[in-house]
């Protein structure tokens, strides 16, 4: 198993984690703005919410009755196509579903060797913006976290996006910024030095 992990998973771990983080960040926003209904409506094409029923594209007819129990939703990098359910008589049912948020693939700038894109990232404010984006943040949240104006936070986010360190998705009239795999890797490398 360790050899399989080293070959098939480890080289892609940052990308997988970035996708999961983007998914979790978007769903956290849904819960805050529209409650559980928002998450259920936004689970992607494989799942459709028709209150009070969550419909999945299974090849066979199947009902999962909650009977007052919760439903644990798990976005999975390894779930393709139809969602998968697990149920137990004693535990809450589990629904694994395919990830719907794909961080934008950012091509590295051609002049990466010159250090020009990284030089644009130097500075306390951009480092603060990058740290704030780690859990997903809107532009106004970035501005509050770093202590700058919204327009300044937007400019910092744009520079980080051009450098391939974050991605931006429009959500409910605001911009939600999340890390790319490269941004997450840079932040992980940078964090131990801060201690």
PDB file of C-alpha atoms in Angstrom:
ATOM      1  CA  UNK A   1       0.000   0.000   0.000  1.00  0.00           C
ATOM      2  CA  UNK A   2       2.857   2.375   0.834  1.00  0.00           C
ATOM      3  CA  UNK A   3       4.465   1.814  -2.584  1.00  0.00           C
ATOM      4  CA  UNK A   4       1.121   2.386  -4.324  1.00  0.00           C
ATOM      5  CA  UNK A   5       0.599   5.591  -2.318  1.00  0.00           C
ATOM      6  CA  UNK A   6       4.114   6.825  -3.149  1.00  0.00           C
ATOM      7  CA  UNK A   7       3.551   6.265  -6.873  1.00  0.00           C
ATOM      8  CA  UNK A   8      -0.143   6.988  -7.418  1.00  0.00           C
ATOM      9  CA  UNK A   9      -1.139   9.486  -4.734  1.00  0.00           C
ATOM     10  CA  UNK A  10       1.837  11.352  -3.241  1.00  0.00           C
ATOM     11  CA  UNK A  11       2.872  13.188  -6.446  1.00  0.00           C
ATOM     12  CA  UNK A  12      -0.690  14.543  -6.811  1.00  0.00           C
ATOM     13  CA  UNK A  13      -1.479  15.160  -3.147  1.00  0.00           C
ATOM     14  CA  UNK A  14      -1.189  18.970  -3.313  1.00  0.00           C
ATOM     15  CA  UNK A  15      -3.547  19.140  -6.284  1.00  0.00           C
ATOM     16  CA  UNK A  16      -6.035  16.798  -4.603  1.00  0.00           C
ATOM     17  CA  UNK A  17      -5.936  18.809  -1.385  1.00  0.00           C
ATOM     18  CA  UNK A  18      -6.439  22.086  -3.269  1.00  0.00           C
ATOM     19  CA  UNK A  19      -9.558  20.677  -4.922  1.00  0.00           C
ATOM     20  CA  UNK A  20     -10.929  19.456  -1.595  1.00  0.00           C
ATOM     21  CA  UNK A  21     -10.170  22.815   0.037  1.00  0.00           C
ATOM     22  CA  UNK A  22     -11.940  24.671  -2.788  1.00  0.00           C
ATOM     23  CA  UNK A  23     -14.959  22.383  -2.387  1.00  0.00           C
ATOM     24  CA  UNK A  24     -15.086  22.810   1.384  1.00  0.00           C
ATOM     25  CA  UNK A  25     -14.673  26.584   1.117  1.00  0.00           C
ATOM     26  CA  UNK A  26     -17.514  26.902  -1.367  1.00  0.00           C
ATOM     27  CA  UNK A  27     -19.803  24.720   0.762  1.00  0.00           C
ATOM     28  CA  UNK A  28     -18.934  26.674   3.896  1.00  0.00           C
ATOM     29  CA  UNK A  29     -20.074  29.807   2.060  1.00  0.00           C
ATOM     30  CA  UNK A  30     -23.284  28.040   1.034  1.00  0.00           C
ATOM     31  CA  UNK A  31     -24.055  27.099   4.622  1.00  0.00           C
ATOM     32  CA  UNK A  32     -23.464  30.654   5.818  1.00  0.00           C
ATOM     33  CA  UNK A  33     -25.587  32.287   3.135  1.00  0.00           C
ATOM     34  CA  UNK A  34     -28.348  29.750   2.435  1.00  0.00           C
ATOM     35  CA  UNK A  35     -28.057  27.018   5.069  1.00  0.00           C
ATOM     36  CA  UNK A  36     -28.129  23.287   4.414  1.00  0.00           C
ATOM     37  CA  UNK A  37     -30.456  23.866   1.451  1.00  0.00           C
ATOM     38  CA  UNK A  38     -27.647  25.736  -0.304  1.00  0.00           C
ATOM     39  CA  UNK A  39     -25.193  22.856   0.023  1.00  0.00           C
ATOM     40  CA  UNK A  40     -27.737  20.313  -1.156  1.00  0.00           C
ATOM     41  CA  UNK A  41     -28.554  22.429  -4.229  1.00  0.00           C
ATOM     42  CA  UNK A  42     -24.843  22.854  -5.025  1.00  0.00           C
ATOM     43  CA  UNK A  43     -23.522  19.273  -4.924  1.00  0.00           C
ATOM     44  CA  UNK A  44     -22.893  19.065  -8.643  1.00  0.00           C
ATOM     45  CA  UNK A  45     -24.469  17.348 -11.618  1.00  0.00           C
ATOM     46  CA  UNK A  46     -24.506  13.853 -10.066  1.00  0.00           C
ATOM     47  CA  UNK A  47     -26.837  14.990  -7.250  1.00  0.00           C
ATOM     48  CA  UNK A  48     -30.068  16.980  -7.439  1.00  0.00           C
ATOM     49  CA  UNK A  49     -31.973  18.391  -4.479  1.00  0.00           C
ATOM     50  CA  UNK A  50     -35.774  18.209  -4.759  1.00  0.00           C
ATOM     51  CA  UNK A  51     -36.913  19.008  -1.247  1.00  0.00           C
ATOM     52  CA  UNK A  52     -37.120  16.788   0.811  1.00  0.00           C
ATOM     53  CA  UNK A  53     -35.317  14.286  -1.448  1.00  0.00           C
ATOM     54  CA  UNK A  54     -31.689  14.270  -2.597  1.00  0.00           C
ATOM     55  CA  UNK A  55     -31.635  12.433  -5.935  1.00  0.00           C
ATOM     56  CA  UNK A  56     -28.536  10.697  -7.241  1.00  0.00           C
ATOM     57  CA  UNK A  57     -27.940   9.211 -10.686  1.00  0.00           C
ATOM     58  CA  UNK A  58     -27.669   5.584  -9.616  1.00  0.00           C
ATOM     59  CA  UNK A  59     -28.049   2.857 -12.219  1.00  0.00           C
ATOM     60  CA  UNK A  60     -30.664   1.148 -10.020  1.00  0.00           C
ATOM     61  CA  UNK A  61     -33.557   2.468  -7.953  1.00  0.00           C
ATOM     62  CA  UNK A  62     -32.494   2.840  -4.324  1.00  0.00           C
ATOM     63  CA  UNK A  63     -33.729   4.821  -1.326  1.00  0.00           C
ATOM     64  CA  UNK A  64     -31.664   5.872   1.645  1.00  0.00           C
ATOM     65  CA  UNK A  65     -34.028   6.867   4.437  1.00  0.00           C
ATOM     66  CA  UNK A  66     -32.434   8.964   7.139  1.00  0.00           C
ATOM     67  CA  UNK A  67     -35.143   8.561   9.759  1.00  0.00           C
ATOM     68  CA  UNK A  68     -33.958  11.616  11.686  1.00  0.00           C
ATOM     69  CA  UNK A  69     -30.249  10.783  11.364  1.00  0.00           C
ATOM     70  CA  UNK A  70     -27.741  13.105   9.749  1.00  0.00           C
ATOM     71  CA  UNK A  71     -26.047  12.529   6.407  1.00  0.00           C
ATOM     72  CA  UNK A  72     -22.269  12.889   6.245  1.00  0.00           C
ATOM     73  CA  UNK A  73     -21.288  14.431   2.888  1.00  0.00           C
ATOM     74  CA  UNK A  74     -17.720  13.679   1.761  1.00  0.00           C
ATOM     75  CA  UNK A  75     -16.286  15.167  -1.434  1.00  0.00           C
ATOM     76  CA  UNK A  76     -13.977  12.556  -2.926  1.00  0.00           C
ATOM     77  CA  UNK A  77     -11.180  12.925  -5.404  1.00  0.00           C
ATOM     78  CA  UNK A  78     -11.512   9.224  -6.205  1.00  0.00           C
ATOM     79  CA  UNK A  79     -15.275   9.180  -6.780  1.00  0.00           C
ATOM     80  CA  UNK A  80     -16.039   9.557 -10.477  1.00  0.00           C
ATOM     81  CA  UNK A  81     -19.499   9.589 -11.979  1.00  0.00           C
ATOM     82  CA  UNK A  82     -22.152   8.456  -9.531  1.00  0.00           C
ATOM     83  CA  UNK A  83     -21.973   9.159  -5.805  1.00  0.00           C
ATOM     84  CA  UNK A  84     -21.527   6.236  -3.415  1.00  0.00           C
ATOM     85  CA  UNK A  85     -23.449   5.679  -0.177  1.00  0.00           C
ATOM     86  CA  UNK A  86     -22.576   3.703   2.899  1.00  0.00           C
ATOM     87  CA  UNK A  87     -25.072   3.027   5.614  1.00  0.00           C
ATOM     88  CA  UNK A  88     -24.985   1.323   8.955  1.00  0.00           C
ATOM     89  CA  UNK A  89     -27.666   0.567  11.511  1.00  0.00           C
ATOM     90  CA  UNK A  90     -25.695   2.449  14.177  1.00  0.00           C
ATOM     91  CA  UNK A  91     -23.798   5.215  12.325  1.00  0.00           C
ATOM     92  CA  UNK A  92     -25.038   8.165  10.297  1.00  0.00           C
ATOM     93  CA  UNK A  93     -25.165   7.366   6.561  1.00  0.00           C
ATOM     94  CA  UNK A  94     -22.268   8.577   4.417  1.00  0.00           C
ATOM     95  CA  UNK A  95     -22.472   9.958   0.877  1.00  0.00           C
ATOM     96  CA  UNK A  96     -19.249  10.205  -1.124  1.00  0.00           C
ATOM     97  CA  UNK A  97     -19.657  12.394  -4.181  1.00  0.00           C
ATOM     98  CA  UNK A  98     -17.370  13.626  -6.972  1.00  0.00           C
ATOM     99  CA  UNK A  99     -15.614  16.933  -6.450  1.00  0.00           C
ATOM    100  CA  UNK A 100     -17.201  19.742  -8.422  1.00  0.00           C
ATOM    101  CA  UNK A 101     -14.670  22.534  -7.844  1.00  0.00           C
ATOM    102  CA  UNK A 102     -11.639  22.343 -10.091  1.00  0.00           C
ATOM    103  CA  UNK A 103      -9.028  25.000  -9.339  1.00  0.00           C
ATOM    104  CA  UNK A 104      -8.138  26.787 -12.539  1.00  0.00           C
ATOM    105  CA  UNK A 105      -5.046  25.331 -14.107  1.00  0.00           C
ATOM    106  CA  UNK A 106      -2.563  28.156 -14.057  1.00  0.00           C
ATOM    107  CA  UNK A 107       0.310  27.858 -16.456  1.00  0.00           C
ATOM    108  CA  UNK A 108       3.560  28.915 -14.884  1.00  0.00           C
ATOM    109  CA  UNK A 109       4.884  32.122 -16.402  1.00  0.00           C
ATOM    110  CA  UNK A 110       7.542  31.604 -19.026  1.00  0.00           C
ATOM    111  CA  UNK A 111      10.036  33.797 -17.160  1.00  0.00           C
ATOM    112  CA  UNK A 112       9.852  31.782 -13.917  1.00  0.00           C
ATOM    113  CA  UNK A 113      13.618  31.309 -13.925  1.00  0.00           C
ATOM    114  CA  UNK A 114      14.208  35.069 -13.724  1.00  0.00           C
ATOM    115  CA  UNK A 115      12.392  35.301 -10.396  1.00  0.00           C
ATOM    116  CA  UNK A 116      10.173  38.143 -11.663  1.00  0.00           C
ATOM    117  CA  UNK A 117       6.822  36.559 -10.651  1.00  0.00           C
ATOM    118  CA  UNK A 118       8.129  35.645  -7.207  1.00  0.00           C
ATOM    119  CA  UNK A 119       9.589  39.112  -6.695  1.00  0.00           C
ATOM    120  CA  UNK A 120       6.072  40.505  -7.139  1.00  0.00           C
ATOM    121  CA  UNK A 121       4.964  38.360  -4.183  1.00  0.00           C
ATOM    122  CA  UNK A 122       7.484  39.712  -1.702  1.00  0.00           C
ATOM    123  CA  UNK A 123       6.064  41.879   1.001  1.00  0.00           C
ATOM    124  CA  UNK A 124       4.019  41.592   4.156  1.00  0.00           C
ATOM    125  CA  UNK A 125       0.617  42.361   2.632  1.00  0.00           C
ATOM    126  CA  UNK A 126       0.788  39.753  -0.138  1.00  0.00           C
ATOM    127  CA  UNK A 127       2.071  37.150   2.293  1.00  0.00           C
ATOM    128  CA  UNK A 128      -0.869  38.035   4.554  1.00  0.00           C
ATOM    129  CA  UNK A 129      -3.297  37.706   1.650  1.00  0.00           C
ATOM    130  CA  UNK A 130      -1.845  34.307   0.752  1.00  0.00           C
ATOM    131  CA  UNK A 131      -2.230  33.123   4.355  1.00  0.00           C
ATOM    132  CA  UNK A 132      -5.821  34.433   4.530  1.00  0.00           C
ATOM    133  CA  UNK A 133      -6.722  32.605   1.305  1.00  0.00           C
ATOM    134  CA  UNK A 134      -5.691  29.278   2.879  1.00  0.00           C
ATOM    135  CA  UNK A 135      -9.209  28.780   4.260  1.00  0.00           C
ATOM    136  CA  UNK A 136     -10.981  30.517   1.375  1.00  0.00           C
ATOM    137  CA  UNK A 137     -11.843  34.194   1.594  1.00  0.00           C
ATOM    138  CA  UNK A 138     -13.718  36.927  -0.219  1.00  0.00           C
ATOM    139  CA  UNK A 139     -11.960  40.140  -1.230  1.00  0.00           C
ATOM    140  CA  UNK A 140     -13.484  42.076   1.683  1.00  0.00           C
ATOM    141  CA  UNK A 141     -12.369  39.330   4.101  1.00  0.00           C
ATOM    142  CA  UNK A 142      -8.843  39.584   2.685  1.00  0.00           C
ATOM    143  CA  UNK A 143      -8.915  43.349   3.187  1.00  0.00           C
ATOM    144  CA  UNK A 144      -9.964  42.966   6.849  1.00  0.00           C
ATOM    145  CA  UNK A 145      -7.413  40.192   7.508  1.00  0.00           C
ATOM    146  CA  UNK A 146      -4.511  42.207   6.126  1.00  0.00           C
ATOM    147  CA  UNK A 147      -5.724  45.671   7.141  1.00  0.00           C
ATOM    148  CA  UNK A 148      -5.863  47.206   3.655  1.00  0.00           C
ATOM    149  CA  UNK A 149      -8.618  48.629   1.463  1.00  0.00           C
ATOM    150  CA  UNK A 150     -10.774  46.303  -0.632  1.00  0.00           C
ATOM    151  CA  UNK A 151      -9.213  47.657  -3.838  1.00  0.00           C
ATOM    152  CA  UNK A 152      -5.722  46.982  -2.484  1.00  0.00           C
ATOM    153  CA  UNK A 153      -6.729  43.456  -1.435  1.00  0.00           C
ATOM    154  CA  UNK A 154      -8.126  42.909  -4.933  1.00  0.00           C
ATOM    155  CA  UNK A 155      -4.826  44.031  -6.492  1.00  0.00           C
ATOM    156  CA  UNK A 156      -2.847  41.687  -4.228  1.00  0.00           C
ATOM    157  CA  UNK A 157      -5.204  38.810  -5.086  1.00  0.00           C
ATOM    158  CA  UNK A 158      -4.806  39.578  -8.802  1.00  0.00           C
ATOM    159  CA  UNK A 159      -1.004  39.447  -8.528  1.00  0.00           C
ATOM    160  CA  UNK A 160      -1.198  36.140  -6.639  1.00  0.00           C
ATOM    161  CA  UNK A 161      -3.633  34.760  -9.228  1.00  0.00           C
ATOM    162  CA  UNK A 162      -1.339  35.772 -12.132  1.00  0.00           C
ATOM    163  CA  UNK A 163       1.534  34.010 -10.341  1.00  0.00           C
ATOM    164  CA  UNK A 164      -0.587  30.833 -10.168  1.00  0.00           C
ATOM    165  CA  UNK A 165      -0.921  30.840  -6.360  1.00  0.00           C
ATOM    166  CA  UNK A 166      -4.649  31.350  -6.003  1.00  0.00           C
ATOM    167  CA  UNK A 167      -7.791  31.007  -8.021  1.00  0.00           C
ATOM    168  CA  UNK A 168     -10.974  33.052  -7.889  1.00  0.00           C
ATOM    169  CA  UNK A 169     -14.548  31.881  -8.335  1.00  0.00           C
ATOM    170  CA  UNK A 170     -17.545  34.182  -8.503  1.00  0.00           C
ATOM    171  CA  UNK A 171     -20.086  33.213  -5.844  1.00  0.00           C
ATOM    172  CA  UNK A 172     -23.302  35.005  -4.879  1.00  0.00           C
ATOM    173  CA  UNK A 173     -22.123  38.432  -6.026  1.00  0.00           C
ATOM    174  CA  UNK A 174     -18.654  38.197  -4.505  1.00  0.00           C
ATOM    175  CA  UNK A 175     -15.306  36.699  -5.406  1.00  0.00           C
ATOM    176  CA  UNK A 176     -14.171  33.649  -3.419  1.00  0.00           C
ATOM    177  CA  UNK A 177     -10.399  33.159  -3.472  1.00  0.00           C
ATOM    178  CA  UNK A 178      -8.830  29.742  -2.783  1.00  0.00           C
ATOM    179  CA  UNK A 179      -5.298  28.393  -3.041  1.00  0.00           C
ATOM    180  CA  UNK A 180      -4.027  26.523  -6.065  1.00  0.00           C
ATOM    181  CA  UNK A 181      -1.802  23.480  -5.467  1.00  0.00           C
ATOM    182  CA  UNK A 182       1.233  25.721  -6.029  1.00  0.00           C
ATOM    183  CA  UNK A 183      -0.039  28.295  -3.529  1.00  0.00           C
ATOM    184  CA  UNK A 184      -0.774  25.579  -0.956  1.00  0.00           C
ATOM    185  CA  UNK A 185       2.711  24.110  -1.423  1.00  0.00           C
ATOM    186  CA  UNK A 186       4.328  27.550  -1.055  1.00  0.00           C
ATOM    187  CA  UNK A 187       2.337  28.236   2.095  1.00  0.00           C
ATOM    188  CA  UNK A 188       3.289  24.860   3.609  1.00  0.00           C
ATOM    189  CA  UNK A 189       6.956  25.540   2.892  1.00  0.00           C
ATOM    190  CA  UNK A 190       6.700  29.082   4.233  1.00  0.00           C
ATOM    191  CA  UNK A 191       4.804  28.206   7.449  1.00  0.00           C
ATOM    192  CA  UNK A 192       7.590  26.366   9.368  1.00  0.00           C
ATOM    193  CA  UNK A 193       9.909  29.360   8.870  1.00  0.00           C
ATOM    194  CA  UNK A 194       7.390  31.556  10.688  1.00  0.00           C
ATOM    195  CA  UNK A 195       7.678  29.557  13.959  1.00  0.00           C
TER     196      UNK A 195
END
